[in-house]
Amino acid sequence: MNPALTATAAATAREALDAGRVRADFPCFARWRAAGDTLVYLDNAATTQKPQAVLDAVTEVYAGGAGNIHRGVHRLSQRATEAYEGARETVRCFLGADSADDIVFVRGATEGINLVARSFLAPRLTAGDEVVVSRMEHHANIVPWQMVCEERGARLRVIPMGPEGDLDLDALEDLLGDRTRLVAVTQVSNALGTVNPIGEIVTACRRRGVPILVDGAQAVVHGPVDVATLGCDFYVFSGHKVYGPSGVGALYARREHLESMPPYQGGGDMIRSVSFEHTDFAPPPQRFEAGTPNIEGAVGLAAALDYLSGLGLERVAAHEAGVLDHAVRRLSTLPGVHLVGTPKERAGVVSFVLDGVHPHDVGTILDARGVAVRAGHHCAQPVMDFFGLPATTRASFAVYSTVEEADALVDAVAEVQEIFA
Ligand code: PMP
């Protein structure tokens, strides 16, 4: 997914991932096969399937005896606390953060972004200030900033995108000014598959002392990420897009930011002491985790990250690149099929439209042929507006995807064309 990775991918090609074995780790495929149905699941950018290791980890949280974290003196509470805090350490390690205290468990990327918008940005934002996002953001990385900007009389500015679906980084340099309070950019576009040169973007921001949030929702699943090397201020991702449970995700933030930020929500487990006159808040990350968290979600997420790390992220990236390249190459040879976005670097996703067929019809007919894709605006309406389209059909790949599945997609698309010819 990036030049360094391509080099690593080449080096590891000899020990390529065994997609068949990986597939066997995900029980849903066997279940569909046993029911006599094929499941060509190509909606992985929306959510991923779960390996047995994740199902087992979540079950074990309850099978071994449920307990609430942090407050209890009994064994079940201690067991839950160890599992939950152990999961935080797994996330730290996966992201390359310095300390587990820099990791906040959240509901997902959306909540991570809202937390930063409310607790970091809002107190620093005054009328006339600016927040910069890009043209290719998911709504989750637009709306929270827009809401805070509207409340404070600040302005949302947008890094433009070219027709291939790559950001115009020269324009970013011009957008960064004295009033820029934050930049928020996705690492990988969920609508186009564009891999942004996030290192360059972070460097441009840091040169001017502008904090940057990286939306890693579509990135962490496709290749290694190291927030320390990246140097970003904030990084968010969701568990369900990385083979983990839904309702859990993580926010990484620089320590100095977390320490300066007021709580996001009030409640139990985020305090040092409470009286009717005054509350002392706990230090981060507890300060940002009010109430009983998604304990089994965090444990399941850690199991998913361990599973992915065990496969080797470079090998995962190399495998997925092979399948995706195959799909892109074959789709682009079909007359009447138009790829939406032809970025310099792509990960996980290919979006396309067919002459004379609405994407929803494409999606419905593909589903009848056992191929699950997404049709719609992909929560990225500004991207659709840019291309003058109401919607696209999107196929998105994962570690268990195979070249045969890419062929099944392309063959089914060709059948759709025949139906509408
Ligand atoms: N950012 C991107 C790039 C996404 O693809 C998504 C989910 N489609 C999100 C943010 C939001 O993720 P979630 O709904 O899991 O919070």
Short mmCIF file of C-alpha atoms and ligand atoms in Angstrom, two decimals:
data_model
loop_
_atom_site.label_atom_id
_atom_site.label_comp_id
_atom_site.label_asym_id
_atom_site.label_seq_id
_atom_site.Cartn_x
_atom_site.Cartn_y
_atom_site.Cartn_z
CA MET A 1 0.00 0.00 0.00
CA ASN A 2 3.02 2.31 0.16
CA PRO A 3 6.45 2.12 -1.51
CA ALA A 4 8.13 0.76 1.62
CA LEU A 5 5.41 -1.81 1.90
CA THR A 6 5.70 -2.75 -1.76
CA ALA A 7 9.38 -3.50 -1.17
CA THR A 8 8.54 -5.52 1.92
CA ALA A 9 5.73 -7.22 0.07
CA ALA A 10 8.13 -8.32 -2.64
CA ALA A 11 10.52 -9.65 -0.02
CA THR A 12 7.79 -11.66 1.65
CA ALA A 13 6.16 -12.89 -1.55
CA ARG A 14 8.03 -16.17 -1.13
CA GLU A 15 6.06 -16.92 2.02
CA ALA A 16 2.73 -15.79 0.63
CA LEU A 17 -0.37 -16.01 2.71
CA ASP A 18 -2.33 -19.23 2.36
CA ALA A 19 -5.77 -17.72 1.67
CA GLY A 20 -7.45 -21.13 1.98
CA ARG A 21 -6.13 -21.59 5.50
CA VAL A 22 -7.03 -18.04 6.43
CA ARG A 23 -10.54 -18.60 5.11
CA ALA A 24 -10.90 -21.68 7.31
CA ASP A 25 -10.33 -19.43 10.34
CA PHE A 26 -13.61 -17.63 9.58
CA PRO A 27 -16.52 -19.95 10.42
CA CYS A 28 -19.14 -17.99 8.48
CA PHE A 29 -17.75 -19.24 5.15
CA ALA A 30 -18.10 -22.91 6.11
CA ARG A 31 -21.58 -22.25 7.41
CA TRP A 32 -22.75 -20.71 4.15
CA ARG A 33 -21.08 -23.49 2.18
CA ALA A 34 -22.78 -26.14 4.33
CA ALA A 35 -26.10 -24.46 3.60
CA GLY A 36 -25.37 -24.91 -0.10
CA ASP A 37 -24.84 -21.23 -0.73
CA THR A 38 -21.80 -19.33 -1.91
CA LEU A 39 -20.69 -16.28 -0.04
CA VAL A 40 -18.40 -14.05 -2.06
CA TYR A 41 -18.18 -11.33 0.54
CA LEU A 42 -16.83 -8.14 -0.99
CA ASP A 43 -18.25 -5.57 1.43
CA ASN A 44 -15.30 -5.57 3.77
CA ALA A 45 -14.97 -1.80 3.84
CA ALA A 46 -18.39 -1.73 5.53
CA THR A 47 -17.54 -4.47 8.01
CA THR A 48 -15.38 -7.59 8.11
CA GLN A 49 -16.13 -11.19 9.03
CA LYS A 50 -14.80 -12.49 12.35
CA PRO A 51 -12.26 -15.27 12.87
CA GLN A 52 -12.88 -18.05 15.38
CA ALA A 53 -10.18 -16.53 17.62
CA VAL A 54 -12.32 -13.42 18.08
CA LEU A 55 -15.51 -15.41 18.68
CA ASP A 56 -13.68 -17.51 21.30
CA ALA A 57 -12.20 -14.48 23.04
CA VAL A 58 -15.58 -12.77 23.34
CA THR A 59 -17.27 -15.97 24.55
CA GLU A 60 -14.54 -16.53 27.13
CA VAL A 61 -15.18 -13.11 28.71
CA TYR A 62 -18.61 -14.41 29.71
CA ALA A 63 -17.98 -18.15 29.95
CA GLY A 64 -15.23 -17.58 32.50
CA GLY A 65 -17.54 -15.38 34.60
CA ALA A 66 -18.54 -11.78 33.94
CA GLY A 67 -17.14 -9.06 36.14
CA ASN A 68 -17.04 -5.29 35.98
CA ILE A 69 -13.66 -3.62 35.64
CA HIS A 70 -11.55 -1.46 37.96
CA ARG A 71 -13.83 -1.28 40.97
CA GLY A 72 -14.13 -4.79 42.28
CA VAL A 73 -11.94 -6.60 44.79
CA HIS A 74 -13.17 -10.05 43.81
CA ARG A 75 -11.58 -12.37 41.26
CA LEU A 76 -14.06 -11.87 38.49
CA SER A 77 -13.58 -8.12 38.59
CA GLN A 78 -9.82 -8.54 38.62
CA ARG A 79 -10.06 -10.99 35.74
CA ALA A 80 -12.16 -8.52 33.70
CA THR A 81 -9.81 -5.65 34.53
CA GLU A 82 -6.78 -7.65 33.45
CA ALA A 83 -8.45 -8.65 30.19
CA TYR A 84 -9.58 -5.10 29.45
CA GLU A 85 -6.29 -3.42 30.31
CA GLY A 86 -4.43 -6.21 28.51
CA ALA A 87 -6.48 -5.35 25.43
CA ARG A 88 -5.40 -1.73 25.75
CA GLU A 89 -1.77 -2.87 25.76
CA THR A 90 -2.45 -4.96 22.62
CA VAL A 91 -3.85 -1.89 20.85
CA ARG A 92 -0.85 0.15 21.98
CA CYS A 93 1.51 -2.42 20.57
CA PHE A 94 -0.46 -2.74 17.30
CA LEU A 95 -0.38 1.03 16.72
CA GLY A 96 3.20 1.51 17.92
CA ALA A 97 2.18 4.01 20.61
CA ASP A 98 4.57 4.71 23.50
CA SER A 99 2.17 4.06 26.33
CA ALA A 100 -1.11 2.22 26.86
CA ASP A 101 -2.27 5.40 28.60
CA ASP A 102 -2.34 7.05 25.17
CA ILE A 103 -5.07 4.65 24.01
CA VAL A 104 -8.72 5.45 24.72
CA PHE A 105 -11.35 2.81 24.03
CA VAL A 106 -14.30 4.27 22.14
CA ARG A 107 -17.33 2.94 20.27
CA GLY A 108 -15.52 3.21 16.96
CA ALA A 109 -13.84 5.70 14.62
CA THR A 110 -16.94 7.91 14.72
CA GLU A 111 -16.85 8.29 18.49
CA GLY A 112 -13.08 8.81 18.47
CA ILE A 113 -13.49 11.73 16.06
CA ASN A 114 -16.39 13.20 18.05
CA LEU A 115 -14.35 12.93 21.24
CA VAL A 116 -11.49 14.92 19.68
CA ALA A 117 -13.92 17.44 18.15
CA ARG A 118 -15.60 18.05 21.52
CA SER A 119 -12.77 17.76 24.00
CA PHE A 120 -9.75 18.93 22.01
CA LEU A 121 -11.00 21.21 19.26
CA ALA A 122 -14.06 22.97 20.71
CA PRO A 123 -12.23 24.60 23.66
CA ARG A 124 -9.54 25.90 21.28
CA LEU A 125 -11.81 27.14 18.50
CA THR A 126 -12.97 30.75 18.17
CA ALA A 127 -14.74 32.69 15.43
CA GLY A 128 -12.65 32.96 12.29
CA ASP A 129 -10.54 29.88 13.05
CA GLU A 130 -10.27 27.13 10.47
CA VAL A 131 -10.41 23.33 10.41
CA VAL A 132 -9.15 21.48 7.34
CA VAL A 133 -10.56 18.19 6.05
CA SER A 134 -10.21 16.59 2.63
CA ARG A 135 -12.63 16.15 -0.23
CA MET A 136 -12.56 12.38 0.18
CA GLU A 137 -13.59 12.10 3.84
CA HIS A 138 -16.24 9.77 5.18
CA HIS A 139 -19.10 11.72 6.76
CA ALA A 140 -17.72 10.66 10.15
CA ASN A 141 -14.69 12.85 9.47
CA ILE A 142 -16.71 15.82 8.24
CA VAL A 143 -19.87 16.23 10.30
CA PRO A 144 -18.35 16.34 13.83
CA TRP A 145 -15.93 19.12 12.75
CA GLN A 146 -18.66 20.95 10.88
CA MET A 147 -20.90 20.90 13.97
CA VAL A 148 -18.18 22.39 16.18
CA CYS A 149 -17.24 24.96 13.50
CA GLU A 150 -20.85 26.10 13.20
CA GLU A 151 -21.16 26.49 16.96
CA ARG A 152 -17.99 28.59 17.16
CA GLY A 153 -18.24 30.60 13.96
CA ALA A 154 -15.22 28.79 12.55
CA ARG A 155 -14.74 27.72 8.96
CA LEU A 156 -14.35 24.24 7.50
CA ARG A 157 -11.88 24.22 4.63
CA VAL A 158 -11.33 21.39 2.18
CA ILE A 159 -8.22 19.91 0.55
CA PRO A 160 -9.25 19.44 -3.08
CA MET A 161 -8.97 16.20 -5.00
CA GLY A 162 -8.01 15.56 -8.62
CA PRO A 163 -10.01 13.47 -11.11
CA GLU A 164 -7.95 10.34 -10.34
CA GLY A 165 -9.01 10.53 -6.72
CA ASP A 166 -5.71 11.79 -5.32
CA LEU A 167 -5.51 14.77 -2.97
CA ASP A 168 -3.89 17.99 -4.16
CA LEU A 169 -1.15 18.38 -1.58
CA ASP A 170 0.09 21.71 -2.98
CA ALA A 171 -3.32 23.06 -2.06
CA LEU A 172 -2.87 21.73 1.48
CA GLU A 173 0.23 23.93 1.88
CA ASP A 174 -1.87 26.95 0.88
CA LEU A 175 -4.71 26.00 3.21
CA LEU A 176 -2.51 25.76 6.31
CA GLY A 177 -2.40 29.17 7.94
CA ASP A 178 -2.35 31.06 11.24
CA ARG A 179 -6.01 30.26 11.83
CA THR A 180 -5.77 26.51 11.18
CA ARG A 181 -6.59 24.72 14.45
CA LEU A 182 -6.69 21.15 13.18
CA VAL A 183 -6.37 18.99 10.07
CA ALA A 184 -8.37 15.75 9.80
CA VAL A 185 -7.60 13.38 6.93
CA THR A 186 -8.30 9.78 6.10
CA GLN A 187 -5.39 7.44 5.49
CA VAL A 188 -7.36 5.31 3.03
CA SER A 189 -10.56 6.42 1.28
CA ASN A 190 -13.52 4.12 1.86
CA ALA A 191 -15.16 5.26 -1.38
CA LEU A 192 -12.19 5.18 -3.78
CA GLY A 193 -9.49 3.12 -2.08
CA THR A 194 -7.00 5.97 -2.38
CA VAL A 195 -4.03 5.58 -0.04
CA ASN A 196 -3.07 9.09 0.97
CA PRO A 197 0.61 9.97 1.50
CA ILE A 198 -0.17 10.43 5.15
CA GLY A 199 3.47 10.83 6.21
CA GLU A 200 3.80 13.84 3.90
CA ILE A 201 0.54 15.34 5.15
CA VAL A 202 1.57 14.89 8.79
CA THR A 203 4.96 16.47 8.07
CA ALA A 204 3.31 19.51 6.42
CA CYS A 205 1.07 19.94 9.48
CA ARG A 206 3.82 19.49 12.01
CA ARG A 207 6.04 21.99 10.17
CA ARG A 208 3.38 24.58 10.93
CA GLY A 209 2.49 23.29 14.38
CA VAL A 210 -1.02 22.28 13.29
CA PRO A 211 -2.43 19.20 15.08
CA ILE A 212 -3.54 16.39 12.78
CA LEU A 213 -6.06 13.59 13.23
CA VAL A 214 -5.68 10.58 10.96
CA ASP A 215 -8.78 8.50 10.26
CA GLY A 216 -7.39 4.98 10.09
CA ALA A 217 -10.77 3.22 9.78
CA GLN A 218 -9.88 1.79 6.34
CA ALA A 219 -6.13 1.63 6.86
CA VAL A 220 -5.22 -0.49 9.87
CA VAL A 221 -6.71 -3.61 8.31
CA HIS A 222 -4.62 -3.41 5.13
CA GLY A 223 -1.06 -2.86 6.36
CA PRO A 224 1.19 -1.90 9.24
CA VAL A 225 0.63 1.42 10.99
CA ASP A 226 3.02 3.03 13.44
CA VAL A 227 1.75 6.22 15.03
CA ALA A 228 5.14 7.05 16.57
CA THR A 229 6.81 7.03 13.15
CA LEU A 230 3.84 8.76 11.56
CA GLY A 231 4.01 11.54 14.16
CA CYS A 232 0.28 12.30 14.04
CA ASP A 233 -1.53 13.84 17.02
CA PHE A 234 -4.60 11.62 16.88
CA TYR A 235 -5.39 8.29 15.19
CA VAL A 236 -8.76 6.53 15.19
CA PHE A 237 -10.08 3.18 13.99
CA SER A 238 -13.02 0.81 14.47
CA GLY A 239 -12.88 -2.79 15.67
CA HIS A 240 -15.49 -4.16 13.29
CA LYS A 241 -13.48 -3.20 10.19
CA VAL A 242 -10.43 -5.07 11.44
CA TYR A 243 -12.02 -8.49 12.12
CA GLY A 244 -13.10 -7.47 15.63
CA PRO A 245 -16.50 -6.81 17.21
CA SER A 246 -18.63 -3.78 16.49
CA GLY A 247 -19.25 -1.14 19.14
CA VAL A 248 -15.58 -0.82 20.00
CA GLY A 249 -12.63 1.04 18.55
CA ALA A 250 -9.65 3.04 19.67
CA LEU A 251 -8.40 6.57 19.75
CA TYR A 252 -4.67 7.16 20.01
CA ALA A 253 -3.69 10.64 21.14
CA ARG A 254 -0.47 12.32 22.13
CA ARG A 255 -0.13 12.39 25.88
CA GLU A 256 0.13 16.18 26.13
CA HIS A 257 -3.17 16.52 24.28
CA LEU A 258 -4.99 13.96 26.42
CA GLU A 259 -3.75 15.65 29.57
CA SER A 260 -5.00 19.04 28.39
CA MET A 261 -8.43 17.78 27.33
CA PRO A 262 -11.55 17.99 29.52
CA PRO A 263 -13.69 14.84 29.85
CA TYR A 264 -15.92 13.88 26.95
CA GLN A 265 -18.70 12.45 29.11
CA GLY A 266 -19.26 12.38 32.88
CA GLY A 267 -20.07 9.33 34.98
CA GLY A 268 -18.55 6.50 36.94
CA ASP A 269 -14.98 5.30 36.45
CA MET A 270 -13.72 8.63 35.08
CA ILE A 271 -13.27 10.36 38.43
CA ARG A 272 -10.82 10.54 41.33
CA SER A 273 -13.35 11.94 43.78
CA VAL A 274 -16.86 13.34 43.65
CA SER A 275 -18.76 15.64 45.97
CA PHE A 276 -21.73 17.89 45.30
CA GLU A 277 -19.35 20.82 45.28
CA HIS A 278 -16.63 19.46 43.06
CA THR A 279 -15.37 16.51 41.01
CA ASP A 280 -11.74 15.62 40.42
CA PHE A 281 -11.33 13.75 37.19
CA ALA A 282 -9.17 10.68 36.71
CA PRO A 283 -6.09 10.97 34.51
CA PRO A 284 -6.29 9.83 30.88
CA PRO A 285 -7.33 7.45 29.48
CA GLN A 286 -9.90 6.72 32.26
CA ARG A 287 -11.04 10.36 32.13
CA PHE A 288 -12.48 9.64 28.68
CA GLU A 289 -14.11 6.30 29.46
CA ALA A 290 -17.15 7.14 31.57
CA GLY A 291 -19.33 4.23 32.66
CA THR A 292 -18.93 0.51 32.13
CA PRO A 293 -17.14 0.09 28.82
CA ASN A 294 -17.53 -2.55 26.14
CA ILE A 295 -15.29 -5.04 27.95
CA GLU A 296 -15.95 -8.00 25.66
CA GLY A 297 -15.57 -5.69 22.67
CA ALA A 298 -12.13 -4.55 23.77
CA VAL A 299 -11.07 -8.15 24.43
CA GLY A 300 -12.44 -9.24 21.03
CA LEU A 301 -10.65 -6.34 19.36
CA ALA A 302 -7.37 -7.37 20.96
CA ALA A 303 -7.91 -10.94 19.72
CA ALA A 304 -8.52 -9.60 16.21
CA LEU A 305 -5.35 -7.50 16.29
CA ASP A 306 -3.36 -10.47 17.59
CA TYR A 307 -4.82 -12.60 14.80
CA LEU A 308 -3.89 -10.07 12.14
CA SER A 309 -0.42 -9.51 13.57
CA GLY A 310 0.03 -13.28 13.65
CA LEU A 311 -0.64 -13.46 9.92
CA GLY A 312 1.90 -10.68 9.35
CA LEU A 313 0.63 -7.35 8.07
CA GLU A 314 3.13 -7.24 5.20
CA ARG A 315 1.94 -10.64 3.99
CA VAL A 316 -1.67 -9.53 4.38
CA ALA A 317 -0.94 -6.41 2.33
CA ALA A 318 0.84 -8.39 -0.38
CA HIS A 319 -1.99 -10.91 -0.62
CA GLU A 320 -4.72 -8.27 -0.77
CA ALA A 321 -2.81 -6.20 -3.32
CA GLY A 322 -2.65 -9.26 -5.61
CA VAL A 323 -6.40 -9.88 -5.40
CA LEU A 324 -7.32 -6.21 -5.72
CA ASP A 325 -4.99 -5.64 -8.69
CA HIS A 326 -6.55 -8.64 -10.41
CA ALA A 327 -10.08 -7.27 -9.86
CA VAL A 328 -9.12 -3.76 -10.99
CA ARG A 329 -7.34 -5.06 -14.10
CA ARG A 330 -10.21 -7.28 -15.17
CA LEU A 331 -12.94 -4.73 -14.39
CA SER A 332 -11.14 -2.05 -16.38
CA THR A 333 -11.10 -4.27 -19.47
CA LEU A 334 -14.91 -4.63 -19.50
CA PRO A 335 -16.42 -2.18 -21.98
CA GLY A 336 -19.10 -0.04 -20.34
CA VAL A 337 -17.54 -0.36 -16.87
CA HIS A 338 -15.98 2.83 -15.53
CA LEU A 339 -13.74 2.80 -12.50
CA VAL A 340 -14.42 5.72 -10.17
CA GLY A 341 -11.00 6.89 -9.09
CA THR A 342 -7.71 5.61 -10.41
CA PRO A 343 -5.44 6.73 -7.57
CA LYS A 344 -1.66 6.34 -7.53
CA GLU A 345 -1.95 3.92 -4.63
CA ARG A 346 -4.98 1.89 -3.77
CA ALA A 347 -5.90 -0.38 -0.87
CA GLY A 348 -8.87 -2.65 -0.36
CA VAL A 349 -11.46 -0.92 -2.49
CA VAL A 350 -12.56 -0.51 -6.10
CA SER A 351 -15.58 1.64 -6.99
CA PHE A 352 -17.20 1.52 -10.39
CA VAL A 353 -20.30 2.35 -12.42
CA LEU A 354 -21.86 0.58 -15.39
CA ASP A 355 -23.30 2.38 -18.40
CA GLY A 356 -27.08 2.43 -18.18
CA VAL A 357 -27.44 0.47 -14.92
CA HIS A 358 -28.07 2.01 -11.52
CA PRO A 359 -25.54 0.87 -8.89
CA HIS A 360 -28.35 -0.41 -6.67
CA ASP A 361 -29.52 -2.70 -9.49
CA VAL A 362 -25.93 -3.88 -9.95
CA GLY A 363 -25.68 -4.64 -6.23
CA THR A 364 -29.01 -6.49 -6.13
CA ILE A 365 -28.22 -8.66 -9.17
CA LEU A 366 -24.71 -9.41 -7.88
CA ASP A 367 -26.21 -10.50 -4.58
CA ALA A 368 -28.52 -12.91 -6.41
CA ARG A 369 -25.34 -14.43 -7.88
CA GLY A 370 -23.77 -14.79 -4.43
CA VAL A 371 -21.55 -11.71 -4.61
CA ALA A 372 -22.07 -9.20 -1.79
CA VAL A 373 -20.95 -5.67 -2.68
CA ARG A 374 -22.11 -2.24 -1.57
CA ALA A 375 -24.03 0.21 -3.70
CA GLY A 376 -24.61 3.79 -2.61
CA HIS A 377 -22.78 6.94 -1.64
CA HIS A 378 -20.65 5.10 0.94
CA CYS A 379 -21.17 7.92 3.48
CA ALA A 380 -18.98 10.06 1.26
CA GLN A 381 -21.45 12.30 -0.56
CA PRO A 382 -18.83 15.00 -1.32
CA VAL A 383 -16.91 12.32 -3.26
CA MET A 384 -20.04 11.38 -5.21
CA ASP A 385 -20.75 15.08 -5.93
CA PHE A 386 -17.19 15.49 -7.19
CA PHE A 387 -17.68 12.73 -9.75
CA GLY A 388 -21.24 13.86 -10.52
CA LEU A 389 -22.66 10.50 -9.43
CA PRO A 390 -25.47 9.64 -7.02
CA ALA A 391 -23.82 6.36 -6.13
CA THR A 392 -21.25 3.75 -7.13
CA THR A 393 -20.93 0.00 -6.79
CA ARG A 394 -18.05 -0.79 -4.47
CA ALA A 395 -16.19 -4.06 -4.05
CA SER A 396 -13.89 -4.20 -1.06
CA PHE A 397 -11.43 -6.96 -0.22
CA ALA A 398 -10.02 -8.54 2.91
CA VAL A 399 -7.43 -11.04 3.99
CA TYR A 400 -9.72 -14.00 3.15
CA SER A 401 -10.53 -12.69 -0.35
CA THR A 402 -9.28 -14.77 -3.26
CA VAL A 403 -8.51 -14.26 -6.95
CA GLU A 404 -11.39 -16.66 -7.68
CA GLU A 405 -13.72 -14.31 -5.82
CA ALA A 406 -12.41 -11.36 -7.84
CA ASP A 407 -13.21 -13.42 -10.97
CA ALA A 408 -16.69 -14.20 -9.62
CA LEU A 409 -17.25 -10.46 -9.20
CA VAL A 410 -16.12 -9.61 -12.70
CA ASP A 411 -18.11 -12.47 -14.28
CA ALA A 412 -21.23 -11.40 -12.39
CA VAL A 413 -20.73 -7.78 -13.52
CA ALA A 414 -20.47 -9.00 -17.12
CA GLU A 415 -23.76 -10.88 -16.62
CA VAL A 416 -25.42 -7.69 -15.36
CA GLN A 417 -24.29 -6.00 -18.54
CA GLU A 418 -25.80 -8.78 -20.63
CA ILE A 419 -29.12 -8.46 -18.80
CA PHE A 420 -29.24 -4.72 -19.52
CA ALA A 421 -27.77 -4.92 -23.04
N1 PMP B 1 -13.96 6.69 8.41
C1 PMP B 1 -13.94 5.88 7.34
C2 PMP B 1 -12.91 6.12 6.28
C3 PMP B 1 -14.86 4.85 7.23
O1 PMP B 1 -14.84 4.05 6.18
C4 PMP B 1 -15.81 4.66 8.27
C5 PMP B 1 -16.85 3.56 8.20
N2 PMP B 1 -17.33 3.27 6.93
C6 PMP B 1 -15.77 5.52 9.37
C7 PMP B 1 -14.83 6.51 9.41
C8 PMP B 1 -16.74 5.39 10.50
O2 PMP B 1 -16.55 4.17 11.13
P1 PMP B 1 -17.60 3.64 12.23
O3 PMP B 1 -18.94 3.69 11.59
O4 PMP B 1 -17.13 2.25 12.51
O5 PMP B 1 -17.47 4.54 13.41
#
